[in-house]
Tab-separated table of C-alpha atoms and ligand atoms in Angstrom:
chain	number	residue	atom	x	y	z
M	1	MET	CA	39.620	47.858	-52.321
M	2	ARG	CA	39.499	51.157	-50.468
M	3	ALA	CA	40.022	54.675	-52.196
M	4	MET	CA	39.294	58.077	-51.827
M	5	LEU	CA	37.277	59.089	-54.450
M	6	LEU	CA	36.257	63.221	-55.606
M	7	GLU	CA	33.052	63.108	-57.231
M	8	HIS	CA	32.034	66.838	-57.102
M	9	ALA	CA	35.188	69.731	-57.062
M	10	ARG	CA	34.207	71.968	-53.756
M	11	PRO	CA	36.554	73.902	-51.137
M	12	VAL	CA	38.522	71.028	-48.998
M	13	GLU	CA	37.033	72.769	-45.918
M	14	GLU	CA	33.681	70.448	-46.963
M	15	GLY	CA	35.439	67.420	-47.942
M	16	PRO	CA	35.153	66.515	-50.785
M	17	LEU	CA	37.219	63.190	-51.067
M	18	ARG	CA	34.781	60.331	-50.473
M	19	GLU	CA	35.680	57.230	-48.968
M	20	ALA	CA	34.419	54.479	-51.393
M	21	ASP	CA	34.741	50.709	-52.002
M	22	LEU	CA	35.926	50.430	-55.947
M	23	ALA	CA	36.265	47.418	-58.001
M	24	ILE	CA	40.471	46.244	-58.475
M	25	PRO	CA	41.544	47.998	-61.591
M	26	TYR	CA	42.916	45.258	-63.905
M	27	PRO	CA	45.689	46.191	-66.306
M	28	GLY	CA	44.675	45.897	-69.882
M	29	PRO	CA	47.600	45.883	-72.148
M	30	GLY	CA	51.091	46.855	-71.842
M	31	GLN	CA	50.347	47.799	-68.739
M	32	VAL	CA	50.993	46.979	-65.049
M	33	ARG	CA	48.872	46.857	-61.849
M	34	VAL	CA	50.364	48.839	-58.803
M	35	LYS	CA	49.559	47.524	-55.062
M	36	VAL	CA	50.055	51.158	-53.627
M	37	HIS	CA	52.083	52.061	-50.779
M	38	ALA	CA	52.419	55.230	-50.941
M	39	CYS	CA	51.300	58.103	-52.298
M	40	GLY	CA	52.330	62.012	-52.344
M	41	LEU	CA	49.952	65.140	-51.909
M	42	CYS	CA	50.918	67.700	-54.717
M	43	HIS	CA	49.201	71.462	-54.686
M	44	THR	CA	47.473	69.953	-58.278
M	45	ASP	CA	45.386	67.575	-56.497
M	46	LEU	CA	44.339	69.965	-54.147
M	47	HIS	CA	43.752	72.349	-57.477
M	48	THR	CA	41.773	69.271	-58.855
M	49	VAL	CA	39.201	68.061	-55.784
M	50	GLU	CA	38.869	72.289	-55.378
M	51	GLY	CA	37.912	72.715	-59.004
M	52	ASP	CA	40.707	75.171	-59.808
M	53	LEU	CA	41.677	73.235	-63.029
M	54	PRO	CA	38.531	72.144	-65.158
M	55	PRO	CA	37.678	68.562	-64.607
M	56	HIS	CA	38.447	66.249	-66.825
M	57	LYS	CA	37.113	62.546	-65.605
M	58	GLN	CA	34.425	62.626	-62.886
M	59	PRO	CA	34.739	60.785	-60.887
M	60	VAL	CA	37.725	60.299	-60.417
M	61	VAL	CA	40.652	59.322	-57.540
M	62	PRO	CA	43.777	62.011	-57.718
M	63	GLY	CA	47.238	60.744	-56.901
M	64	HIS	CA	50.056	60.771	-58.905
M	65	GLN	CA	52.841	60.755	-56.370
M	66	ILE	CA	52.692	56.786	-56.042
M	67	VAL	CA	54.975	54.244	-54.865
M	68	GLY	CA	54.394	50.342	-54.653
M	69	LEU	CA	55.351	47.021	-55.843
M	70	ILE	CA	53.617	46.018	-59.180
M	71	ASP	CA	51.402	42.566	-58.707
M	72	ALA	CA	50.249	42.532	-61.529
M	73	LEU	CA	50.637	42.544	-65.634
M	74	GLY	CA	49.196	42.980	-68.747
M	75	ALA	CA	49.465	41.445	-72.092
M	76	ASP	CA	52.689	42.134	-74.006
M	77	VAL	CA	54.581	43.684	-70.677
M	78	ARG	CA	58.639	42.878	-71.260
M	79	THR	CA	59.970	45.425	-69.395
M	80	CYS	CA	59.138	44.716	-65.666
M	81	LYS	CA	57.910	41.480	-63.402
M	82	GLU	CA	55.757	41.182	-60.283
M	83	GLY	CA	56.844	42.332	-57.337
M	84	ASP	CA	59.332	45.520	-58.676
M	85	ARG	CA	58.844	48.476	-57.243
M	86	VAL	CA	58.114	51.306	-59.084
M	87	GLY	CA	56.967	55.392	-59.165
M	88	ILE	CA	54.261	56.281	-61.191
M	89	ALA	CA	54.029	60.165	-61.995
M	90	TRP	CA	51.951	62.942	-63.494
M	91	LEU	CA	52.687	61.574	-66.989
M	92	HIS	CA	50.825	58.733	-67.620
M	93	PHE	CA	50.690	58.380	-71.684
M	94	THR	CA	51.510	60.431	-74.715
M	95	ASP	CA	51.102	59.393	-78.013
M	96	GLY	CA	54.883	59.387	-78.837
M	97	ALA	CA	53.791	60.471	-82.470
M	98	CYS	CA	52.902	64.554	-82.498
M	99	GLU	CA	54.740	67.044	-83.106
M	100	PHE	CA	55.613	67.741	-79.694
M	101	CYS	CA	56.589	63.774	-78.439
M	102	HIS	CA	59.041	64.209	-82.028
M	103	ARG	CA	60.402	67.239	-80.711
M	104	GLY	CA	61.668	65.703	-77.174
M	105	LEU	CA	58.967	67.304	-75.504
M	106	GLU	CA	56.586	64.786	-74.939
M	107	ASN	CA	55.980	66.780	-71.729
M	108	LEU	CA	53.212	68.974	-74.134
M	109	CYS	CA	52.012	66.066	-76.248
M	110	VAL	CA	48.446	66.704	-77.765
M	111	ASN	CA	47.130	63.728	-76.375
M	112	ALA	CA	48.741	63.556	-73.102
M	113	ARG	CA	47.371	61.722	-70.446
M	114	PHE	CA	47.243	62.594	-66.764
M	115	THR	CA	47.590	60.243	-63.629
M	116	GLY	CA	44.827	61.267	-60.657
M	117	TYR	CA	43.234	63.710	-63.361
M	118	ASP	CA	42.400	61.749	-66.453
M	119	VAL	CA	42.872	58.249	-64.980
M	120	ASP	CA	42.339	57.027	-61.804
M	121	GLY	CA	45.512	57.126	-59.748
M	122	GLY	CA	47.213	56.654	-56.166
M	123	TYR	CA	44.612	57.822	-53.467
M	124	ALA	CA	44.064	54.112	-53.533
M	125	GLU	CA	44.821	50.592	-52.836
M	126	TYR	CA	45.330	50.091	-56.405
M	127	THR	CA	46.171	51.618	-59.813
M	128	VAL	CA	47.080	50.888	-63.103
M	129	ALA	CA	50.098	52.414	-65.577
M	130	PRO	CA	51.375	51.987	-68.752
M	131	ALA	CA	54.756	49.895	-68.167
M	132	ALA	CA	56.811	52.581	-70.322
M	133	PHE	CA	55.768	54.856	-67.883
M	134	CYS	CA	56.446	53.275	-64.182
M	135	TYR	CA	60.201	53.820	-62.923
M	136	PRO	CA	61.983	51.998	-60.360
M	137	ILE	CA	62.493	53.778	-57.158
M	138	PRO	CA	66.354	54.190	-56.198
M	139	PRO	CA	66.686	51.445	-52.861
M	140	THR	CA	68.136	54.330	-50.691
M	141	PHE	CA	64.106	55.808	-50.448
M	142	SER	CA	61.656	54.301	-48.186
M	143	ASP	CA	58.005	54.257	-49.695
M	144	GLU	CA	56.923	56.992	-47.998
M	145	ASN	CA	60.436	59.413	-48.883
M	146	ALA	CA	60.744	58.372	-52.414
M	147	ALA	CA	56.465	59.368	-53.304
M	148	PRO	CA	57.490	63.482	-52.709
M	149	LEU	CA	60.392	62.988	-55.398
M	150	LEU	CA	57.918	61.687	-58.146
M	151	CYS	CA	55.860	64.698	-58.832
M	152	ALA	CA	57.345	67.848	-55.609
M	153	GLY	CA	61.425	66.582	-57.364
M	154	ILE	CA	60.955	66.105	-60.574
M	155	ILE	CA	58.977	69.452	-61.816
M	156	GLY	CA	61.129	71.378	-59.382
M	157	TYR	CA	63.992	69.191	-61.448
M	158	ARG	CA	62.563	70.292	-64.595
M	159	ALA	CA	62.080	74.054	-63.355
M	160	PHE	CA	65.513	73.884	-61.939
M	161	ARG	CA	66.919	73.058	-65.634
M	162	LEU	CA	64.675	75.347	-67.710
M	163	ALA	CA	66.191	77.851	-65.177
M	164	GLY	CA	69.286	77.517	-66.157
M	165	VAL	CA	71.121	78.517	-63.197
M	166	ARG	CA	75.061	77.473	-62.909
M	167	PRO	CA	77.479	76.868	-59.797
M	168	GLY	CA	78.260	79.195	-57.850
M	169	GLU	CA	75.087	81.972	-58.542
M	170	ASN	CA	72.120	82.570	-57.151
M	171	LEU	CA	68.922	81.258	-56.998
M	172	GLY	CA	65.580	82.450	-55.740
M	173	LEU	CA	62.893	80.286	-54.757
M	174	TYR	CA	59.088	81.228	-54.240
M	175	GLY	CA	57.265	79.572	-51.935
M	176	PHE	CA	58.820	76.864	-49.976
M	177	GLY	CA	57.029	73.889	-49.921
M	178	ALA	CA	57.030	70.049	-50.880
M	179	SER	CA	59.363	71.148	-54.550
M	180	ALA	CA	60.891	74.092	-53.432
M	181	HIS	CA	62.649	71.931	-50.194
M	182	LEU	CA	64.059	69.306	-52.696
M	183	VAL	CA	65.205	71.462	-55.357
M	184	THR	CA	67.217	73.149	-52.210
M	185	GLN	CA	68.813	70.476	-51.222
M	186	LEU	CA	69.563	69.390	-55.378
M	187	VAL	CA	71.174	73.048	-56.014
M	188	ARG	CA	73.292	73.214	-52.453
M	189	HIS	CA	74.348	69.739	-54.234
M	190	GLN	CA	75.368	72.009	-56.772
M	191	LYS	CA	77.173	74.470	-55.370
M	192	CYS	CA	74.312	77.421	-56.334
M	193	ASN	CA	73.228	79.822	-53.631
M	194	ILE	CA	69.882	79.710	-52.983
M	195	PHE	CA	67.692	82.338	-51.413
M	196	VAL	CA	64.007	81.455	-50.514
M	197	PHE	CA	61.370	83.796	-50.302
M	198	THR	CA	57.646	82.907	-48.395
M	199	ARG	CA	55.668	84.582	-45.927
M	200	SER	CA	55.939	81.908	-43.690
M	201	GLU	CA	58.085	81.928	-40.638
M	202	ALA	CA	58.100	78.589	-40.148
M	203	HIS	CA	58.942	77.291	-44.361
M	204	ARG	CA	61.907	80.159	-43.592
M	205	ALA	CA	62.990	78.267	-40.832
M	206	HIS	CA	63.107	75.221	-42.606
M	207	ALA	CA	65.147	77.270	-45.795
M	208	ARG	CA	67.748	78.129	-43.471
M	209	GLU	CA	68.582	74.810	-41.542
M	210	LEU	CA	68.933	73.280	-45.861
M	211	GLY	CA	71.288	75.791	-46.602
M	212	ALA	CA	69.702	78.879	-47.561
M	213	VAL	CA	71.773	81.893	-47.998
M	214	TRP	CA	69.433	84.418	-47.401
M	215	THR	CA	65.174	84.041	-46.232
M	216	GLY	CA	62.664	86.895	-46.742
M	217	ARG	CA	59.427	87.532	-47.786
M	218	ALA	CA	58.996	88.605	-51.437
M	219	GLU	CA	58.390	92.506	-50.985
M	220	ASP	CA	62.103	92.249	-49.102
M	221	THR	CA	64.864	92.565	-51.444
M	222	PRO	CA	68.050	90.164	-50.867
M	223	PRO	CA	71.397	91.875	-50.673
M	224	GLU	CA	72.220	90.520	-54.079
M	225	LEU	CA	70.394	90.483	-57.583
M	226	LEU	CA	69.354	86.256	-58.976
M	227	HIS	CA	70.942	84.640	-61.867
M	228	ALA	CA	67.428	82.982	-62.031
M	229	ALA	CA	64.898	82.120	-60.066
M	230	ILE	CA	61.957	79.770	-59.557
M	231	ILE	CA	58.115	80.634	-58.295
M	232	PHE	CA	56.548	77.726	-57.318
M	233	ALA	CA	53.772	79.802	-54.770
M	234	PRO	CA	50.488	80.101	-57.328
M	235	ALA	CA	50.127	83.647	-57.028
M	236	GLY	CA	50.738	86.076	-60.176
M	237	SER	CA	51.367	89.006	-57.784
M	238	LEU	CA	54.921	87.091	-57.508
M	239	VAL	CA	55.636	87.895	-61.133
M	240	ARG	CA	56.499	90.970	-60.374
M	241	GLU	CA	58.516	91.005	-57.066
M	242	ALA	CA	60.619	88.458	-58.710
M	243	LEU	CA	61.255	90.163	-61.730
M	244	ARG	CA	62.459	93.326	-59.546
M	245	VAL	CA	65.364	91.598	-58.454
M	246	LEU	CA	66.585	89.588	-61.362
M	247	ARG	CA	69.917	90.422	-62.936
M	248	LYS	CA	69.992	91.632	-66.731
M	249	ALA	CA	69.559	88.266	-69.305
M	250	GLY	CA	68.089	86.079	-65.934
M	251	THR	CA	65.534	83.485	-66.389
M	252	LEU	CA	62.511	83.378	-64.130
M	253	ALA	CA	60.295	79.743	-64.268
M	254	LEU	CA	56.678	80.030	-63.280
M	255	ALA	CA	56.014	75.953	-61.953
M	256	GLY	CA	52.806	75.997	-61.227
M	257	ILE	CA	50.456	74.622	-63.145
M	258	THR	CA	47.656	77.721	-62.427
M	259	MET	CA	48.741	81.141	-60.808
M	260	SER	CA	46.623	83.801	-60.357
M	261	GLN	CA	46.541	86.775	-62.507
M	262	ILE	CA	49.818	87.848	-63.261
M	263	PRO	CA	49.702	92.211	-63.125
M	264	ALA	CA	50.642	94.911	-65.467
M	265	LEU	CA	54.560	94.897	-65.601
M	266	ASP	CA	56.031	98.283	-65.966
M	267	TYR	CA	58.232	97.080	-69.431
M	268	SER	CA	61.445	97.921	-67.171
M	269	LEU	CA	61.103	95.156	-65.241
M	270	LEU	CA	61.138	92.457	-68.362
M	271	TYR	CA	63.960	94.536	-70.368
M	272	HIS	CA	67.788	93.362	-70.556
M	273	GLU	CA	66.511	90.440	-72.322
M	274	LYS	CA	64.928	88.940	-68.997
M	275	ILE	CA	62.902	85.815	-69.704
M	276	VAL	CA	59.744	84.565	-68.396
M	277	ARG	CA	58.678	81.042	-69.014
M	278	SER	CA	56.662	78.698	-67.903
M	279	VAL	CA	57.140	74.973	-66.613
M	280	ALA	CA	54.271	72.534	-67.774
M	281	ASN	CA	54.287	68.464	-66.738
M	282	SER	CA	57.472	66.309	-67.024
M	283	THR	CA	59.192	64.091	-69.764
M	284	ARG	CA	60.108	60.488	-68.732
M	285	GLN	CA	63.945	61.333	-69.199
M	286	ASP	CA	62.951	64.086	-66.801
M	287	ALA	CA	61.592	61.635	-64.128
M	288	ARG	CA	64.478	59.123	-65.019
M	289	GLU	CA	67.313	61.681	-64.569
M	290	PHE	CA	66.065	63.159	-61.280
M	291	LEU	CA	65.746	59.962	-59.620
M	292	GLU	CA	69.200	58.852	-59.803
M	293	LEU	CA	70.500	62.057	-59.605
M	294	ALA	CA	68.100	62.308	-56.648
M	295	ALA	CA	70.048	59.218	-55.162
M	296	ASP	CA	73.460	60.250	-55.967
M	297	VAL	CA	72.929	63.283	-53.904
M	298	PRO	CA	70.593	62.005	-51.389
M	299	LEU	CA	67.823	64.133	-51.206
M	300	LYS	CA	66.356	64.077	-47.844
M	301	ALA	CA	62.621	63.940	-48.493
M	302	GLU	CA	60.936	65.595	-45.111
M	303	ILE	CA	57.954	63.788	-44.812
M	304	GLN	CA	54.321	63.647	-42.895
M	305	ILE	CA	52.246	61.260	-43.119
M	306	PHE	CA	48.420	60.852	-42.957
M	307	ASP	CA	46.316	57.934	-43.723
M	308	LEU	CA	44.171	57.358	-46.922
M	309	ALA	CA	41.025	57.975	-44.889
M	310	GLN	CA	42.749	61.781	-43.882
M	311	ALA	CA	42.993	63.021	-47.800
M	312	ASN	CA	40.579	65.794	-47.077
M	313	LEU	CA	42.448	66.636	-44.052
M	314	ALA	CA	46.057	65.848	-45.291
M	315	LEU	CA	45.216	68.721	-48.180
M	316	LYS	CA	43.632	71.385	-45.878
M	317	ALA	CA	47.120	71.221	-44.278
M	318	LEU	CA	48.592	71.536	-47.317
M	319	LYS	CA	46.352	74.426	-48.716
M	320	ARG	CA	47.019	76.397	-45.315
M	321	SER	CA	51.024	75.645	-45.682
M	322	GLU	CA	51.142	73.895	-42.172
M	323	ILE	CA	52.547	71.021	-43.723
M	324	ARG	CA	57.128	71.033	-43.423
M	325	GLY	CA	58.576	69.382	-46.068
M	326	ALA	CA	55.711	67.295	-47.916
M	327	GLY	CA	52.985	65.051	-47.575
M	328	VAL	CA	52.030	61.832	-47.713
M	329	LEU	CA	48.939	59.113	-47.547
M	330	ARG	CA	50.383	55.652	-46.448
M	331	ILE	CA	48.296	52.811	-48.239
M	332	ALA	CA	48.767	49.603	-46.554
M	333	ALA	CA	46.563	47.253	-49.472
M	334	THR	CA	44.761	44.149	-48.596
M	335	PRO	CA	44.977	41.054	-51.292
M	336	PRO	CA	43.077	41.054	-54.041
T	401	LIG	ZN1	52.881	63.147	-78.604
T	402	LIG	ZN1	52.134	67.013	-58.630
């Protein structure tokens, strides 16, 4: 099968992903094989190929926003069948046995494995995953439009939940990529006011089109303070800027998997019971709840489509904030 393979992490400008011909994987017990139709691009893919995250599996096929059709079942799979359309997300496996799994925090499982990082992911014609970690895709969405929901959407939803914003309140978003453009639609649906902070004028215009009540740069001061904020951009300096415009008792959620160093803060920025918290991965419950909600709203992912072989180019566009909405690789698989 065709796949884009990462052998050594390098800056994306150097084309770290190589087109490779790999053996089609076989599903083990409890697993399914999925013929991949589309795979979304995520900043985590960029952090993986550029080596901002320590390598786990090498070489590895990145990609963890996968939509396709089940085409083979491993032993003991009873919850789905060949031909089912499913999505596969970042969370590939949890042990169901550790302290965190027992507390309903399987996103923090001590034995968690992640798609496109610990195991091969979706920048390929086929992939395998445990049936218990595949999600039915609501028929409302095309393959390409569903792909960004599987990480940008789910993580955005978890960040929104953890930020604890209520109807009528003000939510700030820092960075306006795939996740933020979905969260904006979701949160507008919940009658919250969205304030968007981003350097890119194109992204500010996009945010206003989607109903943001105010847009500006991180160093600007909006006309009203925020009840909660989510930082999607991996820049630690944004923490200070966000705390500066956060109300008393407000929550600031950091949604990225990595962030540059956070500069020293004056305690007065944090005082009055403000909360700063990170968002790490997501649970299967998040995925199921979010996909249902996404179909109800319904969310419209704006996408820019690339061919599988263009993965390096697509990630470069992502790095430069040149993608409006979400980038998606379209993959037309040949039969095994
Ligand atoms: Zn666990
Ligand atoms: Zn992701």
